[in-house]
Tab-separated table of C-alpha atoms and ligand atoms in Angstrom:
chain	number	residue	atom	x	y	z
A	160	MET	CA	9.902	9.581	11.397
A	161	MET	CA	10.923	9.889	7.769
A	162	HIS	CA	9.633	6.947	5.600
A	163	ILE	CA	12.411	5.213	3.833
A	164	PRO	CA	11.160	3.117	0.866
A	165	SER	CA	12.726	-0.211	0.430
A	166	LYS	CA	14.945	-0.852	-2.613
A	167	ASP	CA	12.308	-2.724	-4.200
A	168	THR	CA	9.773	0.109	-3.812
A	169	GLN	CA	12.366	2.469	-5.133
A	170	ILE	CA	12.720	0.511	-8.337
A	171	ILE	CA	8.949	0.601	-8.706
A	172	ASP	CA	8.677	4.231	-7.992
A	173	ASP	CA	11.205	4.865	-10.712
A	174	SER	CA	9.242	2.742	-13.243
A	175	ALA	CA	6.125	4.689	-12.377
A	176	ARG	CA	7.771	7.923	-12.952
A	177	ALA	CA	9.213	6.530	-16.168
A	178	ILE	CA	5.778	5.695	-17.386
A	179	LEU	CA	4.464	9.319	-16.683
A	180	LYS	CA	7.384	10.854	-18.469
A	181	THR	CA	7.065	8.488	-21.515
A	182	ASN	CA	3.341	9.054	-21.698
A	183	ASP	CA	3.689	12.885	-21.372
A	184	ARG	CA	2.966	14.679	-24.613
A	185	GLY	CA	3.971	18.040	-23.312
A	186	GLY	CA	1.238	19.550	-21.080
A	187	TYR	CA	-0.935	16.369	-21.092
A	188	THR	CA	-0.503	12.699	-20.565
A	189	VAL	CA	-2.021	10.071	-22.678
A	190	PRO	CA	-3.446	7.031	-20.703
A	191	ASN	CA	-1.516	4.700	-22.734
A	192	GLY	CA	0.361	5.474	-25.939
A	193	ARG	CA	-1.249	2.798	-28.107
A	194	VAL	CA	-4.751	2.206	-26.999
A	195	TYR	CA	-5.587	5.790	-25.700
A	196	PRO	CA	-3.514	8.348	-27.615
A	197	PHE	CA	-5.274	11.537	-26.470
A	198	GLN	CA	-6.083	13.301	-23.300
A	199	TRP	CA	-8.844	11.793	-21.120
A	200	ASN	CA	-10.685	13.892	-18.584
A	201	TRP	CA	-10.569	11.747	-15.378
A	202	ASP	CA	-7.469	10.056	-16.228
A	203	SER	CA	-5.613	13.333	-16.260
A	204	ALA	CA	-7.070	14.376	-12.898
A	205	PHE	CA	-5.535	11.184	-11.394
A	206	VAL	CA	-2.332	11.620	-13.228
A	207	ALA	CA	-1.759	14.932	-11.738
A	208	LEU	CA	-1.559	13.394	-8.171
A	209	GLY	CA	1.130	11.029	-9.655
A	210	PHE	CA	3.247	13.898	-11.042
A	211	ALA	CA	2.800	15.736	-7.624
A	212	ASN	CA	5.202	12.994	-6.466
A	213	PHE	CA	8.086	14.494	-8.274
A	214	ASN	CA	7.108	17.591	-10.379
A	215	ARG	CA	4.361	19.750	-8.881
A	216	ASP	CA	4.620	22.129	-11.661
A	217	ARG	CA	3.789	19.449	-14.079
A	218	ALA	CA	0.969	18.169	-11.909
A	219	TRP	CA	-0.754	21.570	-12.048
A	220	LEU	CA	-0.165	21.833	-15.869
A	221	GLU	CA	-1.982	18.487	-16.503
A	222	ILE	CA	-5.356	19.876	-15.001
A	223	GLU	CA	-4.771	23.313	-16.639
A	224	THR	CA	-4.355	21.688	-20.030
A	225	LEU	CA	-7.523	19.779	-19.523
A	226	PHE	CA	-9.430	22.914	-18.697
A	227	ALA	CA	-7.968	24.639	-21.721
A	228	ALA	CA	-10.426	22.422	-23.677
A	229	GLN	CA	-13.654	23.550	-21.675
A	230	TRP	CA	-16.434	24.683	-23.768
A	231	ASP	CA	-17.902	28.089	-23.190
A	232	ASP	CA	-20.965	26.753	-21.329
A	233	GLY	CA	-18.726	24.965	-18.660
A	234	PHE	CA	-18.859	21.442	-20.171
A	235	LEU	CA	-15.576	19.594	-19.893
A	236	PRO	CA	-15.200	16.886	-22.595
A	237	HIS	CA	-14.179	13.288	-21.929
A	238	ILE	CA	-11.451	13.332	-24.587
A	239	VAL	CA	-9.323	16.186	-26.014
A	240	PHE	CA	-7.771	15.384	-29.395
A	241	TRP	CA	-4.892	17.580	-29.257
A	242	GLN	CA	-3.218	15.828	-32.180
A	243	ASP	CA	-4.272	13.319	-34.788
A	244	ASP	CA	-3.816	9.714	-34.251
A	245	SER	CA	-5.412	6.959	-36.214
A	246	GLY	CA	-4.874	4.338	-33.560
A	247	TYR	CA	-8.144	5.049	-31.690
A	248	PHE	CA	-11.716	4.958	-32.837
A	249	PRO	CA	-14.071	6.947	-32.648
A	250	GLY	CA	-11.833	9.864	-33.414
A	251	ALA	CA	-12.531	13.673	-33.764
A	252	SER	CA	-14.457	13.526	-36.984
A	253	VAL	CA	-16.876	10.992	-35.607
A	254	TRP	CA	-17.697	13.207	-32.719
A	255	ASP	CA	-17.954	16.276	-34.981
A	256	ALA	CA	-18.197	18.525	-31.956
A	257	HIS	CA	-16.973	21.736	-33.800
A	258	GLU	CA	-14.596	22.705	-30.994
A	259	ASN	CA	-11.107	23.913	-31.170
A	260	PRO	CA	-9.138	21.851	-29.845
A	261	ALA	CA	-11.434	19.012	-31.157
A	262	THR	CA	-13.202	17.130	-28.385
A	263	SER	CA	-15.704	14.512	-27.845
A	264	GLY	CA	-19.258	15.578	-26.917
A	265	ILE	CA	-19.680	13.633	-23.595
A	266	THR	CA	-18.032	14.292	-20.166
A	267	GLN	CA	-16.565	11.858	-17.556
A	268	PRO	CA	-16.782	11.666	-13.692
A	269	PRO	CA	-16.159	15.111	-12.329
A	270	ILE	CA	-13.170	14.320	-10.069
A	271	ALA	CA	-11.024	17.313	-10.995
A	272	ALA	CA	-12.082	19.523	-8.050
A	273	SER	CA	-10.996	16.899	-5.555
A	274	MET	CA	-7.666	16.559	-7.347
A	275	VAL	CA	-7.171	20.278	-7.335
A	276	ARG	CA	-7.910	20.471	-3.716
A	277	TRP	CA	-5.597	17.440	-2.942
A	278	LEU	CA	-2.915	19.115	-5.069
A	279	TRP	CA	-3.103	22.571	-3.219
A	280	ASP	CA	-3.410	20.897	0.314
A	281	SER	CA	-0.523	18.694	-0.120
A	282	GLY	CA	1.796	21.474	-1.297
A	283	PRO	CA	3.472	24.523	0.202
A	284	LYS	CA	0.407	26.747	-0.326
A	285	SER	CA	2.877	29.157	-1.813
A	286	GLU	CA	1.695	32.310	-3.637
A	287	ARG	CA	2.450	30.740	-6.974
A	288	GLU	CA	0.414	27.555	-6.286
A	289	THR	CA	-2.374	29.470	-4.560
A	290	LYS	CA	-2.621	31.558	-7.805
A	291	ARG	CA	-2.805	28.474	-9.894
A	292	MET	CA	-5.499	27.075	-7.698
A	293	ALA	CA	-7.479	30.325	-7.760
A	294	ALA	CA	-7.243	30.467	-11.644
A	295	LEU	CA	-8.490	26.900	-11.880
A	296	TYR	CA	-11.294	27.363	-9.262
A	297	PRO	CA	-13.765	29.276	-11.548
A	298	LYS	CA	-13.336	26.915	-14.224
A	299	VAL	CA	-14.204	24.010	-12.027
A	300	LEU	CA	-17.125	25.778	-10.597
A	301	LYS	CA	-18.330	26.431	-14.084
A	302	TRP	CA	-18.190	22.777	-14.794
A	303	HIS	CA	-20.233	21.792	-11.638
A	304	ARG	CA	-22.740	24.516	-12.738
A	305	TRP	CA	-22.992	22.721	-15.941
A	306	PHE	CA	-23.782	19.529	-14.067
A	307	ALA	CA	-26.418	21.117	-11.981
A	308	ARG	CA	-27.904	22.827	-14.985
A	309	TYR	CA	-27.799	19.856	-17.551
A	310	ARG	CA	-27.328	16.739	-15.652
A	311	ASP	CA	-30.001	16.571	-13.151
A	312	PRO	CA	-33.285	16.884	-15.351
A	313	GLU	CA	-35.515	15.570	-12.705
A	314	GLY	CA	-34.013	17.782	-9.963
A	315	ARG	CA	-33.155	14.689	-7.796
A	316	GLY	CA	-29.648	15.873	-6.809
A	317	LEU	CA	-28.061	12.950	-8.814
A	318	VAL	CA	-26.041	12.759	-12.004
A	319	VAL	CA	-27.492	11.371	-15.121
A	320	ALA	CA	-25.092	9.678	-17.537
A	321	THR	CA	-26.046	9.961	-21.171
A	322	HIS	CA	-23.487	7.534	-22.400
A	323	PRO	CA	-21.823	4.441	-20.817
A	324	TRP	CA	-18.387	6.181	-21.606
A	325	GLU	CA	-19.306	9.030	-19.354
A	326	THR	CA	-19.302	6.851	-16.254
A	327	GLY	CA	-15.853	5.991	-16.923
A	328	ARG	CA	-16.966	2.235	-16.404
A	329	ASP	CA	-17.673	1.585	-19.985
A	330	ASN	CA	-19.064	-1.867	-20.179
A	331	SER	CA	-20.211	-2.343	-16.617
A	332	PRO	CA	-23.299	-4.762	-16.657
A	333	GLU	CA	-25.214	-1.996	-15.032
A	334	TRP	CA	-25.611	-0.493	-18.577
A	335	ASP	CA	-26.712	-3.652	-20.418
A	336	GLN	CA	-30.445	-3.322	-19.724
A	337	PRO	CA	-30.598	0.550	-20.123
A	338	ALA	CA	-28.501	0.311	-23.375
A	339	SER	CA	-30.625	-2.464	-24.876
A	340	ARG	CA	-33.197	-0.067	-25.919
A	341	VAL	CA	-30.853	1.861	-28.073
A	342	ASP	CA	-31.573	1.665	-31.758
A	343	ILE	CA	-28.475	0.369	-33.469
A	344	SER	CA	-30.026	-0.006	-36.974
A	345	GLY	CA	-28.475	3.170	-38.351
A	346	ILE	CA	-24.963	3.024	-37.395
A	347	GLY	CA	-23.423	1.631	-40.540
A	348	PRO	CA	-20.047	-0.095	-40.980
A	349	TYR	CA	-17.167	0.985	-38.765
A	350	GLU	CA	-13.751	-0.336	-37.733
A	351	ARG	CA	-12.629	-0.662	-34.142
A	352	ARG	CA	-9.121	0.037	-33.338
A	353	ASP	CA	-8.982	-1.205	-29.601
A	354	THR	CA	-9.213	-4.881	-30.701
A	355	SER	CA	-6.244	-4.562	-32.890
A	356	HIS	CA	-4.185	-3.504	-29.830
A	357	LEU	CA	-5.747	-5.833	-27.250
A	358	GLU	CA	-7.347	-9.323	-27.166
A	359	PRO	CA	-11.021	-9.019	-27.874
A	360	HIS	CA	-12.039	-11.113	-24.871
A	361	VAL	CA	-10.764	-8.476	-22.530
A	362	ARG	CA	-12.646	-5.709	-24.206
A	363	PRO	CA	-16.364	-4.639	-24.709
A	364	THR	CA	-18.250	-6.680	-27.084
A	365	LYS	CA	-19.355	-5.773	-30.593
A	366	LEU	CA	-22.922	-5.192	-29.351
A	367	ASP	CA	-21.480	-2.893	-26.708
A	368	TYR	CA	-19.640	-0.780	-29.401
A	369	ASP	CA	-22.713	-0.699	-31.687
A	370	ARG	CA	-24.628	0.911	-28.924
A	371	TYR	CA	-21.870	3.194	-28.016
A	372	LEU	CA	-21.772	4.524	-31.553
A	373	ALA	CA	-25.597	4.820	-31.832
A	374	ILE	CA	-25.495	7.069	-28.866
A	375	VAL	CA	-22.796	9.204	-30.208
A	376	GLN	CA	-24.771	9.459	-33.432
A	377	PHE	CA	-27.656	10.835	-31.426
A	378	GLY	CA	-25.546	13.473	-29.776
A	379	ARG	CA	-24.004	14.352	-33.078
A	380	GLU	CA	-27.489	14.687	-34.836
A	381	HIS	CA	-28.489	16.982	-31.984
A	382	CYS	CA	-25.320	19.128	-32.380
A	383	TRP	CA	-24.312	18.197	-28.766
A	384	ASP	CA	-27.156	20.102	-27.290
A	385	HIS	CA	-26.871	18.829	-23.810
A	386	ASP	CA	-30.245	19.918	-22.726
A	387	ILE	CA	-31.958	17.815	-25.528
A	388	ILE	CA	-29.549	14.831	-24.780
A	389	ALA	CA	-30.272	14.694	-21.076
A	390	ARG	CA	-33.942	14.938	-21.396
A	391	THR	CA	-34.610	12.795	-24.501
A	392	GLY	CA	-31.418	10.778	-25.308
A	393	PRO	CA	-31.615	7.022	-25.760
A	394	PHE	CA	-29.540	6.197	-22.646
A	395	ARG	CA	-30.186	8.045	-19.333
A	396	VAL	CA	-28.956	6.452	-16.181
A	397	ALA	CA	-28.495	7.878	-12.902
A	398	ASP	CA	-25.134	6.744	-12.146
A	399	VAL	CA	-24.010	5.837	-8.604
A	400	GLY	CA	-20.411	6.457	-9.439
A	401	MET	CA	-20.619	10.038	-10.923
A	402	THR	CA	-23.130	10.892	-8.265
A	403	MET	CA	-20.903	9.994	-5.462
A	404	ILE	CA	-17.920	11.512	-7.156
A	405	LEU	CA	-19.689	14.915	-7.720
A	406	LEU	CA	-20.915	15.000	-4.190
A	407	ARG	CA	-17.408	14.661	-2.767
A	408	ALA	CA	-15.988	17.032	-5.462
A	409	ASN	CA	-18.499	19.626	-4.320
A	410	ARG	CA	-17.405	19.306	-0.746
A	411	ASP	CA	-13.737	19.839	-2.098
A	412	LEU	CA	-14.929	22.767	-4.222
A	413	LEU	CA	-16.578	24.289	-1.106
A	414	ALA	CA	-13.218	23.931	0.755
A	415	LEU	CA	-11.539	25.863	-1.973
A	416	ALA	CA	-14.399	28.465	-2.152
A	417	GLU	CA	-13.986	29.076	1.642
A	418	ALA	CA	-10.189	29.260	1.246
A	419	LEU	CA	-10.585	31.927	-1.384
A	420	GLY	CA	-13.287	33.714	0.587
A	421	ARG	CA	-15.943	33.154	-2.001
A	422	ARG	CA	-19.141	33.474	0.134
A	423	GLN	CA	-21.751	33.562	-2.600
A	424	ASP	CA	-20.259	30.598	-4.250
A	425	SER	CA	-20.025	28.622	-1.006
A	426	ALA	CA	-23.870	29.057	-0.522
A	427	GLU	CA	-24.543	27.848	-4.144
A	428	ILE	CA	-22.274	24.801	-3.616
A	429	LYS	CA	-23.747	23.969	-0.213
A	430	ALA	CA	-27.134	23.885	-1.721
A	431	TRP	CA	-26.032	21.346	-4.308
A	432	ILE	CA	-24.471	19.278	-1.590
A	433	GLU	CA	-27.730	19.309	0.483
A	434	LYS	CA	-29.827	18.359	-2.603
A	435	SER	CA	-27.637	15.464	-3.346
A	436	ARG	CA	-27.434	14.067	0.276
A	437	ALA	CA	-31.269	14.193	0.241
A	438	GLY	CA	-31.594	12.653	-2.993
A	439	ILE	CA	-29.121	9.933	-2.880
A	440	ASP	CA	-31.537	7.532	-1.080
A	441	TRP	CA	-33.250	7.019	-4.323
A	442	LEU	CA	-30.176	4.994	-5.403
A	443	TRP	CA	-30.354	2.697	-2.362
A	444	ASN	CA	-31.651	-0.715	-3.313
A	445	ASP	CA	-33.091	-2.341	0.030
A	446	GLU	CA	-33.150	-5.823	-1.323
A	447	THR	CA	-29.703	-5.669	-2.678
A	448	GLY	CA	-28.406	-3.780	0.395
A	449	ALA	CA	-26.370	-1.296	-1.643
A	450	PHE	CA	-26.383	1.895	-3.597
A	451	CYS	CA	-27.074	0.959	-7.163
A	452	SER	CA	-27.326	3.054	-10.586
A	453	ARG	CA	-30.874	3.457	-11.678
A	454	ASP	CA	-32.286	3.898	-15.150
A	455	LEU	CA	-34.137	7.182	-15.375
A	456	ILE	CA	-36.151	6.082	-18.414
A	457	ASP	CA	-38.012	3.160	-16.745
A	458	GLY	CA	-36.922	4.035	-12.980
A	459	ARG	CA	-35.498	0.507	-12.538
A	460	SER	CA	-32.590	-0.057	-10.274
A	461	SER	CA	-29.729	-2.062	-11.684
A	462	ALA	CA	-29.712	-4.074	-8.360
A	463	MET	CA	-25.952	-4.597	-9.010
A	464	ILE	CA	-23.176	-4.191	-6.749
A	465	THR	CA	-20.159	-2.831	-8.449
A	466	SER	CA	-16.937	-1.025	-7.078
A	467	ALA	CA	-18.888	2.226	-7.509
A	468	SER	CA	-21.516	1.205	-4.912
A	469	PHE	CA	-18.751	1.581	-2.226
A	470	LEU	CA	-18.079	5.121	-3.266
A	471	SER	CA	-20.703	6.155	-0.781
A	472	PHE	CA	-17.949	6.054	1.877
A	473	TYR	CA	-15.962	8.438	-0.365
A	474	ALA	CA	-18.968	10.673	-0.741
A	475	GLY	CA	-19.624	10.538	3.054
A	476	VAL	CA	-23.280	9.457	2.759
A	477	GLY	CA	-25.351	6.455	4.101
A	478	THR	CA	-26.997	5.616	7.406
A	479	GLU	CA	-25.299	3.399	9.893
A	480	LYS	CA	-27.447	0.595	8.652
A	481	GLN	CA	-26.493	1.150	4.974
A	482	ARG	CA	-22.787	1.217	5.923
A	483	GLN	CA	-23.043	-2.068	7.763
A	484	SER	CA	-24.632	-3.594	4.909
A	485	LEU	CA	-21.921	-2.527	2.536
A	486	ILE	CA	-19.267	-3.633	4.710
A	487	ALA	CA	-20.873	-7.081	4.996
A	488	HIS	CA	-20.806	-7.143	1.207
A	489	LEU	CA	-17.142	-6.448	1.235
A	490	ASP	CA	-16.592	-9.348	3.734
A	491	ARG	CA	-18.517	-11.646	1.371
A	492	ILE	CA	-16.756	-10.413	-1.703
A	493	GLU	CA	-13.356	-10.753	-0.228
A	494	ARG	CA	-13.883	-14.409	0.513
A	495	LYS	CA	-14.727	-15.159	-3.252
A	496	ILE	CA	-11.541	-13.677	-4.800
A	497	ASN	CA	-7.873	-12.997	-4.069
A	498	TRP	CA	-7.457	-9.326	-4.755
A	499	MET	CA	-9.662	-6.519	-3.940
A	500	LEU	CA	-11.660	-4.573	-5.162
A	501	PRO	CA	-13.355	-6.323	-8.118
A	502	SER	CA	-15.301	-3.958	-10.400
A	503	LEU	CA	-18.371	-6.328	-10.148
A	504	ASP	CA	-19.737	-8.534	-7.301
A	505	PRO	CA	-18.164	-11.988	-8.036
A	506	ASP	CA	-21.485	-13.613	-7.110
A	507	HIS	CA	-23.228	-11.795	-10.067
A	508	GLU	CA	-23.962	-13.938	-13.012
A	509	ALA	CA	-22.346	-11.290	-15.340
A	510	PHE	CA	-18.940	-11.550	-13.441
A	511	ASP	CA	-16.160	-11.984	-15.876
A	512	PRO	CA	-12.779	-11.462	-14.250
A	513	MET	CA	-10.744	-10.489	-17.263
A	514	ARG	CA	-13.276	-8.304	-19.204
A	515	TYR	CA	-12.784	-4.716	-18.538
A	516	TRP	CA	-15.426	-3.316	-16.075
A	517	ARG	CA	-17.174	-6.619	-15.495
A	518	GLY	CA	-14.865	-8.055	-12.777
A	519	PRO	CA	-11.192	-6.741	-12.990
A	520	CYS	CA	-9.754	-4.481	-10.204
A	521	TRP	CA	-9.106	-0.893	-11.184
A	522	ALA	CA	-6.505	0.961	-9.124
A	523	VAL	CA	-8.315	4.203	-9.452
A	524	VAL	CA	-11.702	3.134	-8.164
A	525	THR	CA	-10.020	0.975	-5.440
A	526	PHE	CA	-8.204	4.178	-4.331
A	527	LEU	CA	-11.292	6.348	-4.097
A	528	VAL	CA	-13.067	3.588	-2.167
A	529	ALA	CA	-10.246	3.140	0.200
A	530	ARG	CA	-10.021	6.794	0.850
A	531	GLY	CA	-13.606	6.847	1.666
A	532	LEU	CA	-13.229	3.904	4.052
A	533	LEU	CA	-10.256	5.527	5.750
A	534	ASP	CA	-12.222	8.759	6.261
A	535	GLU	CA	-15.101	6.852	7.628
A	536	GLY	CA	-13.106	5.037	10.213
A	537	GLU	CA	-12.817	1.698	8.366
A	538	SER	CA	-9.021	1.837	8.340
A	539	ALA	CA	-8.316	-1.980	8.169
A	540	TRP	CA	-10.498	-2.128	5.068
A	541	ALA	CA	-8.654	0.932	3.507
A	542	GLU	CA	-5.277	-0.758	4.173
A	543	ARG	CA	-6.414	-4.046	2.646
A	544	LEU	CA	-7.415	-2.241	-0.419
A	545	ARG	CA	-4.167	-0.417	-0.544
A	546	HIS	CA	-2.140	-3.545	0.115
A	547	ASP	CA	-3.835	-5.542	-2.639
A	548	THR	CA	-3.428	-2.751	-5.212
A	549	ALA	CA	0.364	-2.508	-4.421
A	550	ALA	CA	0.778	-6.349	-4.589
A	551	LEU	CA	-0.959	-6.474	-7.948
A	552	ILE	CA	1.349	-3.674	-9.390
A	553	ARG	CA	4.474	-5.226	-7.742
A	554	ASP	CA	3.779	-8.747	-9.100
A	555	THR	CA	2.335	-7.933	-12.358
A	556	GLY	CA	3.146	-4.380	-13.690
A	557	PHE	CA	1.342	-1.107	-14.405
A	558	TYR	CA	-1.754	-2.694	-16.134
A	559	GLU	CA	-4.993	-0.912	-16.948
A	560	ALA	CA	-6.641	-3.391	-14.611
A	561	PHE	CA	-6.139	-6.774	-12.992
A	562	CYS	CA	-7.984	-10.068	-12.628
A	563	PRO	CA	-9.174	-10.314	-8.962
A	564	ILE	CA	-8.610	-14.102	-9.053
A	565	SER	CA	-5.314	-14.856	-10.773
A	566	GLY	CA	-3.788	-11.322	-10.395
A	567	ARG	CA	-3.038	-11.221	-14.157
A	568	GLY	CA	-3.007	-7.785	-15.888
A	569	THR	CA	-5.690	-7.000	-18.281
A	570	GLY	CA	-6.066	-4.257	-20.839
A	571	GLY	CA	-3.095	-1.915	-21.715
A	572	ASP	CA	0.026	-1.923	-19.853
A	573	GLN	CA	2.333	0.927	-19.003
A	574	PHE	CA	-0.822	2.746	-17.940
A	575	SER	CA	-0.613	6.324	-16.668
A	576	TRP	CA	-3.165	6.267	-14.029
A	577	THR	CA	-2.085	3.068	-12.546
A	578	ALA	CA	1.567	4.549	-12.266
A	579	ALA	CA	-0.022	7.603	-10.708
A	580	MET	CA	-1.870	5.579	-8.068
A	581	TRP	CA	1.251	3.749	-7.108
A	582	LEU	CA	3.238	7.000	-6.612
A	583	PHE	CA	0.415	8.694	-4.677
A	584	TRP	CA	-1.001	5.903	-2.684
A	585	ALA	CA	-0.564	2.206	-3.220
A	586	GLY	CA	3.340	2.410	-3.025
A	587	LYS	CA	3.252	4.502	0.140
A	588	ALA	CA	3.213	1.595	2.738
B	296	GLC	C1	-11.573	3.473	-20.803
B	296	GLC	C2	-12.041	3.437	-19.217
B	296	GLC	C3	-12.215	4.904	-18.876
B	296	GLC	C4	-10.849	5.614	-19.130
B	296	GLC	C5	-10.238	5.546	-20.491
B	296	GLC	C6	-8.942	5.970	-20.708
B	296	GLC	O1	-12.533	3.992	-21.530
B	296	GLC	O2	-13.124	2.767	-19.047
B	296	GLC	O3	-12.529	4.908	-17.504
B	296	GLC	O4	-10.973	6.923	-18.876
B	296	GLC	O5	-10.366	4.109	-20.895
B	296	GLC	O6	-8.058	5.374	-19.785
């Protein structure tokens, strides 16, 4: 039976489409016009799914534009500075990556392969779309080869993040301890722009920013040599989020390789998947009963349950016992707050329901977790996550994130990926 959206839903659908159109800069979409005026890596991948709702051509273009900024060695930057804009700091000159277009020197969660697969699978598989998929495929493969080559220095099958911004969960308390050893004595004065757009209490602290900049300085001083950065940089953490996302992305890339008859590539990708499956247990913290990020410099587990811990369902990993433990955590968390899924365990002392990645609910991560729960047969949980995300957007608007207790919006509004998640998932009751 055809799904007929209610009038109310139609109005929200229209607003979501209007946000994507307003934030469209012609070929790429800014996450938010004021706070984030450039192209962001994983935002664009999510945004493509939103465009697929009303303009498939534009959806493909979003990812194609992102890959137009890929470096020769396969690296895909976290920001592409297609045009100047003084409203954001640190801009292109601070990164000094000597690329054209100008880019940052760090990457972001490798979710693009999964979005390319979703796009292609959900479409007509016409000759035109298959050609676009086939043209993107070698670029995505090259990016994944870059991860295999540079981001697993200990050969564990995990992803090492070299900057908190790479994880996409900028100020998660998981990074507090690993970042505390970063030397901030040489950063000099600088002026943040984010706090002139938004209230400082919903943003990362000054100390967080000092550390972010000191790590950027290290990369710049090493001319963005990713081999050196991943082996000797001041911040090196095996991130549970990037690891789970890459594992799933490799499974999706494998499906594309098979569809294209790329036998040799398939064998290479399968080997990455096996290695990650075998290595992931190193992130399991038995005392916490969850997958947690782990510092590569001192080997310590963060012992923190964040929304990324639940991405194991999305990656399709974990024993029955591990899954049960995670579901028990969902049960416990759900009783503490009103809207799922908070970015940090509300029982953790660092929980701060309005401050960015230290508590608020983010539609994109909630979507990935819900998708994983659905795939793993936990459909009631998947629906609860979808329902809560829809309620937050319906009642509050298209905010960057939401307070899991009051439901208030936090961060920027008119946010592209929140609009995309409504169109692709949350609004589809
Ligand atoms: C923040 C988020 C990151 C996102 C970016 C643009 O830095 O933490 O995940 O990609 O904003 O929206």
